[in-house]
């Protein structure tokens, strides 16, 4: 699966990218704010995105997810500041809270992949994933 990472902390973003790549996913890029996220999403057309809430340059992950949803790209928030259902307003599939384990990250990516597959039965959400 092609995955975009939107995270402004370099070490966290690199760790997420390495974990996802070692699980067989293609990381299409790392963005640290809304403009870079939209540029990468338009160019790379990822299947999904992991989005932090607090981003660089005054950007907000909720705004990023809203824009990506409009492009047909589903998002999972990967954040230490989980949104409420009211805040997320149906723009994200759910969230995993920092600090999350590599296992939770990989299981969440697999869960979203099965959700997006028209032929797969409805999967159960992994432990650590909260549906919005």
PDB file of C-alpha atoms in Angstrom:
ATOM      1  CA  UNK A   1       0.000   0.000   0.000  1.00  0.00           C
ATOM      2  CA  UNK A   2       1.209   3.542  -0.769  1.00  0.00           C
ATOM      3  CA  UNK A   3       1.292   5.635   2.405  1.00  0.00           C
ATOM      4  CA  UNK A   4       1.936   9.334   2.978  1.00  0.00           C
ATOM      5  CA  UNK A   5       3.262  10.410   6.370  1.00  0.00           C
ATOM      6  CA  UNK A   6       2.387  13.849   7.692  1.00  0.00           C
ATOM      7  CA  UNK A   7       4.574  14.466  10.746  1.00  0.00           C
ATOM      8  CA  UNK A   8       6.761  17.447  11.602  1.00  0.00           C
ATOM      9  CA  UNK A   9       9.114  15.653  14.027  1.00  0.00           C
ATOM     10  CA  UNK A  10      11.867  14.245  11.818  1.00  0.00           C
ATOM     11  CA  UNK A  11      12.882  11.287  14.002  1.00  0.00           C
ATOM     12  CA  UNK A  12       9.285  10.149  14.473  1.00  0.00           C
ATOM     13  CA  UNK A  13       8.563  10.490  10.750  1.00  0.00           C
ATOM     14  CA  UNK A  14      11.677   8.488   9.830  1.00  0.00           C
ATOM     15  CA  UNK A  15      10.808   5.779  12.354  1.00  0.00           C
ATOM     16  CA  UNK A  16       7.279   5.496  10.992  1.00  0.00           C
ATOM     17  CA  UNK A  17       8.593   5.352   7.421  1.00  0.00           C
ATOM     18  CA  UNK A  18      11.144   2.631   8.210  1.00  0.00           C
ATOM     19  CA  UNK A  19       8.564   0.561  10.096  1.00  0.00           C
ATOM     20  CA  UNK A  20       6.043   0.755   7.262  1.00  0.00           C
ATOM     21  CA  UNK A  21       8.664   0.009   4.601  1.00  0.00           C
ATOM     22  CA  UNK A  22       9.920  -3.023   6.515  1.00  0.00           C
ATOM     23  CA  UNK A  23       6.321  -4.289   6.557  1.00  0.00           C
ATOM     24  CA  UNK A  24       6.195  -4.059   2.744  1.00  0.00           C
ATOM     25  CA  UNK A  25       4.460  -0.711   2.270  1.00  0.00           C
ATOM     26  CA  UNK A  26       5.634   2.062  -0.014  1.00  0.00           C
ATOM     27  CA  UNK A  27       6.089   5.395   1.749  1.00  0.00           C
ATOM     28  CA  UNK A  28       5.338   8.037  -0.861  1.00  0.00           C
ATOM     29  CA  UNK A  29       6.795  10.861   1.198  1.00  0.00           C
ATOM     30  CA  UNK A  30       6.951  12.751   4.457  1.00  0.00           C
ATOM     31  CA  UNK A  31       5.279  16.136   4.809  1.00  0.00           C
ATOM     32  CA  UNK A  32       5.542  18.503   7.756  1.00  0.00           C
ATOM     33  CA  UNK A  33       2.693  20.901   7.010  1.00  0.00           C
ATOM     34  CA  UNK A  34      -0.444  21.422   4.912  1.00  0.00           C
ATOM     35  CA  UNK A  35       1.215  22.791   1.743  1.00  0.00           C
ATOM     36  CA  UNK A  36       3.821  20.007   1.563  1.00  0.00           C
ATOM     37  CA  UNK A  37       1.171  17.362   2.318  1.00  0.00           C
ATOM     38  CA  UNK A  38      -1.047  18.577  -0.518  1.00  0.00           C
ATOM     39  CA  UNK A  39       1.876  18.780  -2.936  1.00  0.00           C
ATOM     40  CA  UNK A  40       2.956  15.202  -2.160  1.00  0.00           C
ATOM     41  CA  UNK A  41      -0.610  13.874  -2.224  1.00  0.00           C
ATOM     42  CA  UNK A  42      -1.244  15.414  -5.637  1.00  0.00           C
ATOM     43  CA  UNK A  43       1.995  14.095  -7.072  1.00  0.00           C
ATOM     44  CA  UNK A  44       2.176  10.644  -5.468  1.00  0.00           C
ATOM     45  CA  UNK A  45      -1.520   9.681  -5.023  1.00  0.00           C
ATOM     46  CA  UNK A  46      -1.117   7.617  -1.830  1.00  0.00           C
ATOM     47  CA  UNK A  47      -3.692   5.034  -0.788  1.00  0.00           C
ATOM     48  CA  UNK A  48      -3.810   6.469   2.745  1.00  0.00           C
ATOM     49  CA  UNK A  49      -2.057   8.865   5.101  1.00  0.00           C
ATOM     50  CA  UNK A  50      -0.949   8.829   8.712  1.00  0.00           C
ATOM     51  CA  UNK A  51      -1.473  12.387  10.007  1.00  0.00           C
ATOM     52  CA  UNK A  52      -0.239  14.079  13.174  1.00  0.00           C
ATOM     53  CA  UNK A  53      -2.534  16.782  14.587  1.00  0.00           C
ATOM     54  CA  UNK A  54       0.001  19.462  15.564  1.00  0.00           C
ATOM     55  CA  UNK A  55       2.187  20.281  12.574  1.00  0.00           C
ATOM     56  CA  UNK A  56       4.858  22.790  11.554  1.00  0.00           C
ATOM     57  CA  UNK A  57       4.254  26.307  10.292  1.00  0.00           C
ATOM     58  CA  UNK A  58       0.878  26.689  12.017  1.00  0.00           C
ATOM     59  CA  UNK A  59      -0.656  23.786  10.098  1.00  0.00           C
ATOM     60  CA  UNK A  60      -3.250  21.542  11.683  1.00  0.00           C
ATOM     61  CA  UNK A  61      -3.682  17.838  10.953  1.00  0.00           C
ATOM     62  CA  UNK A  62      -7.451  18.198  10.951  1.00  0.00           C
ATOM     63  CA  UNK A  63      -7.170  20.642   8.039  1.00  0.00           C
ATOM     64  CA  UNK A  64      -4.761  18.295   6.266  1.00  0.00           C
ATOM     65  CA  UNK A  65      -7.134  15.342   6.707  1.00  0.00           C
ATOM     66  CA  UNK A  66     -10.065  17.407   5.437  1.00  0.00           C
ATOM     67  CA  UNK A  67      -8.146  18.328   2.271  1.00  0.00           C
ATOM     68  CA  UNK A  68      -6.919  14.754   1.739  1.00  0.00           C
ATOM     69  CA  UNK A  69     -10.420  13.373   2.198  1.00  0.00           C
ATOM     70  CA  UNK A  70     -11.583  15.735  -0.572  1.00  0.00           C
ATOM     71  CA  UNK A  71      -8.914  14.107  -2.766  1.00  0.00           C
ATOM     72  CA  UNK A  72     -10.210  10.634  -1.858  1.00  0.00           C
ATOM     73  CA  UNK A  73      -7.287   9.791   0.445  1.00  0.00           C
ATOM     74  CA  UNK A  74      -8.333   8.265   3.788  1.00  0.00           C
ATOM     75  CA  UNK A  75      -6.438   9.313   6.901  1.00  0.00           C
ATOM     76  CA  UNK A  76      -5.566   7.847  10.268  1.00  0.00           C
ATOM     77  CA  UNK A  77      -4.392  10.282  12.900  1.00  0.00           C
ATOM     78  CA  UNK A  78      -1.115   9.243  14.551  1.00  0.00           C
ATOM     79  CA  UNK A  79      -0.909  11.770  17.335  1.00  0.00           C
ATOM     80  CA  UNK A  80      -0.342  12.583  20.961  1.00  0.00           C
ATOM     81  CA  UNK A  81      -3.381  14.883  20.739  1.00  0.00           C
ATOM     82  CA  UNK A  82      -6.216  12.574  19.646  1.00  0.00           C
ATOM     83  CA  UNK A  83      -9.247  14.385  18.266  1.00  0.00           C
ATOM     84  CA  UNK A  84     -12.750  13.800  19.536  1.00  0.00           C
ATOM     85  CA  UNK A  85     -15.441  12.531  17.203  1.00  0.00           C
ATOM     86  CA  UNK A  86     -16.870  16.048  17.170  1.00  0.00           C
ATOM     87  CA  UNK A  87     -13.506  17.572  16.161  1.00  0.00           C
ATOM     88  CA  UNK A  88     -12.727  14.968  13.514  1.00  0.00           C
ATOM     89  CA  UNK A  89     -16.176  15.392  11.940  1.00  0.00           C
ATOM     90  CA  UNK A  90     -15.853  12.222   9.851  1.00  0.00           C
ATOM     91  CA  UNK A  91     -12.622  13.340   8.184  1.00  0.00           C
ATOM     92  CA  UNK A  92     -10.459  10.588   9.663  1.00  0.00           C
ATOM     93  CA  UNK A  93     -10.983   6.850   9.948  1.00  0.00           C
ATOM     94  CA  UNK A  94      -9.649   6.895  13.492  1.00  0.00           C
ATOM     95  CA  UNK A  95      -6.441   7.364  15.416  1.00  0.00           C
ATOM     96  CA  UNK A  96      -3.524   5.690  17.109  1.00  0.00           C
ATOM     97  CA  UNK A  97      -2.145   7.572  20.091  1.00  0.00           C
ATOM     98  CA  UNK A  98       1.527   8.393  20.544  1.00  0.00           C
ATOM     99  CA  UNK A  99       3.579   6.727  21.708  1.00  0.00           C
ATOM    100  CA  UNK A 100       2.427   3.803  19.558  1.00  0.00           C
ATOM    101  CA  UNK A 101       4.347   0.600  18.953  1.00  0.00           C
ATOM    102  CA  UNK A 102       5.587  -0.504  15.540  1.00  0.00           C
ATOM    103  CA  UNK A 103       3.149  -3.423  15.822  1.00  0.00           C
ATOM    104  CA  UNK A 104       0.160  -1.082  16.224  1.00  0.00           C
ATOM    105  CA  UNK A 105       1.342   1.017  13.283  1.00  0.00           C
ATOM    106  CA  UNK A 106       1.719  -1.990  10.977  1.00  0.00           C
ATOM    107  CA  UNK A 107      -1.559  -3.553  12.117  1.00  0.00           C
ATOM    108  CA  UNK A 108      -3.356  -0.255  11.517  1.00  0.00           C
ATOM    109  CA  UNK A 109      -1.967  -0.001   7.978  1.00  0.00           C
ATOM    110  CA  UNK A 110      -3.099  -3.591   7.303  1.00  0.00           C
ATOM    111  CA  UNK A 111      -6.532  -2.798   8.757  1.00  0.00           C
ATOM    112  CA  UNK A 112      -6.955   0.224   6.468  1.00  0.00           C
ATOM    113  CA  UNK A 113      -5.784  -1.832   3.485  1.00  0.00           C
ATOM    114  CA  UNK A 114      -8.504  -4.410   4.188  1.00  0.00           C
ATOM    115  CA  UNK A 115     -11.082  -1.637   4.697  1.00  0.00           C
ATOM    116  CA  UNK A 116     -10.243  -0.249   1.266  1.00  0.00           C
ATOM    117  CA  UNK A 117     -10.397  -3.626  -0.452  1.00  0.00           C
ATOM    118  CA  UNK A 118     -13.829  -4.165  -2.019  1.00  0.00           C
ATOM    119  CA  UNK A 119     -13.492  -7.951  -1.866  1.00  0.00           C
ATOM    120  CA  UNK A 120     -12.267  -8.345   1.702  1.00  0.00           C
ATOM    121  CA  UNK A 121     -14.660  -9.040   4.571  1.00  0.00           C
ATOM    122  CA  UNK A 122     -15.040  -6.255   7.132  1.00  0.00           C
ATOM    123  CA  UNK A 123     -11.935  -6.434   9.301  1.00  0.00           C
ATOM    124  CA  UNK A 124     -11.796  -6.035  13.058  1.00  0.00           C
ATOM    125  CA  UNK A 125      -9.937  -2.939  14.237  1.00  0.00           C
ATOM    126  CA  UNK A 126      -6.557  -3.699  15.787  1.00  0.00           C
ATOM    127  CA  UNK A 127      -5.841  -3.093  19.453  1.00  0.00           C
ATOM    128  CA  UNK A 128      -4.653   0.485  19.851  1.00  0.00           C
ATOM    129  CA  UNK A 129      -6.771   1.849  16.985  1.00  0.00           C
ATOM    130  CA  UNK A 130      -9.713   4.040  17.957  1.00  0.00           C
ATOM    131  CA  UNK A 131     -12.464   4.535  15.372  1.00  0.00           C
ATOM    132  CA  UNK A 132     -13.819   8.051  14.858  1.00  0.00           C
TER     133      UNK A 132
END
